[in-house]
Coordinates of C-alpha atoms in Angstrom, one line a residue:
X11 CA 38.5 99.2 101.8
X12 CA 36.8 98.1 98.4
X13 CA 35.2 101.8 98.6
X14 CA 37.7 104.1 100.0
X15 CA 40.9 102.4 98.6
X16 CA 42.4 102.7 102.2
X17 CA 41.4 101.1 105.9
X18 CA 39.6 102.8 107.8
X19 CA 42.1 103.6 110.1
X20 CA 43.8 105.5 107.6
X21 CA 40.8 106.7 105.9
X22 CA 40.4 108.5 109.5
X23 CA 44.0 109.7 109.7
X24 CA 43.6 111.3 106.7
X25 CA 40.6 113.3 107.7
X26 CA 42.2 114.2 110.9
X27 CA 45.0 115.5 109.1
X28 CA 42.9 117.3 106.8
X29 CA 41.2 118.6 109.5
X30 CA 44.5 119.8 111.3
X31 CA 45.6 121.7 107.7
X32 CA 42.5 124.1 107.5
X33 CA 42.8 125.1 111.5
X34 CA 46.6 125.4 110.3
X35 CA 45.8 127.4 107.5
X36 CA 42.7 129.8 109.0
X37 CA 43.2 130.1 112.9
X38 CA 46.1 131.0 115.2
X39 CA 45.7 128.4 117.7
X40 CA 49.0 126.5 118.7
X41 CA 50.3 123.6 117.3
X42 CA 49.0 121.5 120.5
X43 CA 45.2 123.3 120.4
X44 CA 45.3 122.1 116.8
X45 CA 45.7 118.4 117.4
X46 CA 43.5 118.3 120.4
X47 CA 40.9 120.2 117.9
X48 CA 41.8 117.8 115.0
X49 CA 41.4 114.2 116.9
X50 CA 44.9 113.2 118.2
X51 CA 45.5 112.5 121.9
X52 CA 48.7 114.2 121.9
X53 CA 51.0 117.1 119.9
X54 CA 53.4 114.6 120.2
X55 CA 51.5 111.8 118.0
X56 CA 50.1 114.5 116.0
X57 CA 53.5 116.0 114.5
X58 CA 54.4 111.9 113.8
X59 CA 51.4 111.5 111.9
X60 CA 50.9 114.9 110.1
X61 CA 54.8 114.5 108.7
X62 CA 54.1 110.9 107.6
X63 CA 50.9 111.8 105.8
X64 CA 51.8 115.3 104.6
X65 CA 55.2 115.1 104.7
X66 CA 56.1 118.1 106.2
X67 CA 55.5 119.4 109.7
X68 CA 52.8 121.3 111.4
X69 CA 54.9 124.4 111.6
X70 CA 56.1 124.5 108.0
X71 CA 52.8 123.9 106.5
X72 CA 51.3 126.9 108.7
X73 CA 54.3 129.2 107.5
X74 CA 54.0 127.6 104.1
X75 CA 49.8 128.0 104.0
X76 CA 49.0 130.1 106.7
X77 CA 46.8 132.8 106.5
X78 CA 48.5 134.9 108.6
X79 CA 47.6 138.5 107.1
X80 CA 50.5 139.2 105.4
X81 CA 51.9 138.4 101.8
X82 CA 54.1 135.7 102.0
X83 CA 57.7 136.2 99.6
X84 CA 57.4 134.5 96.1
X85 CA 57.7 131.3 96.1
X86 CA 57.0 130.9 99.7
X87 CA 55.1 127.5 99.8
X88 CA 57.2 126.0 97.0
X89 CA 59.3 124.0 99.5
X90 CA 56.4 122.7 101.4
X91 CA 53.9 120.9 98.7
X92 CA 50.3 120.9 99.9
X93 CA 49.7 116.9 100.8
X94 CA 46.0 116.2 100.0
X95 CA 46.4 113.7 102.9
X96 CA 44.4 110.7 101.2
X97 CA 46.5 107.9 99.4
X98 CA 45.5 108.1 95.6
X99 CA 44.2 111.5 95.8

């Protein structure tokens, strides 16, 4: 904790979640493919913790950060802030 500033159990949260925001950000798999990709046991658990860490959910972050192939309106994202997902960060 000394190192890291956090537990390890968060420490590993937070790099779950990070992984969950690049497959939201660069792939089109579902909501529930991207938990099971990103660690979590269900889509359930994993829309709990990715709107405690990144406050936001899975959904709005894609539609916020998405690459989706099209330009998104002005100002898009600027409801949905881009959580780096580690305390302190």
């Amino acid at each position: 904790r000394a190192q890291t500033g956090t537990t390890p159990v968060q420490w590993l949260l937070a790099a779950r979640v990070r992984r969950a925001q690049a497959l939201l950000e660069t792939t089109t798999l579902s909501v529930e493919e991207v938990a099971r990709h990103a660690g979590f046991d269900t889509a359930t658990t994993f829309r709990a913790r990715f709107v405690r860490v990144g406050g936001t959910s899975p959904a709005a972050y894609r539609r916020a950060f998405g690459d989706d192939g099209h330009r998104r309106r002005a100002g898009a994202a600027d409801d949905v802030r881009r959580p780096s997902a580690v305390p302190g960060a």
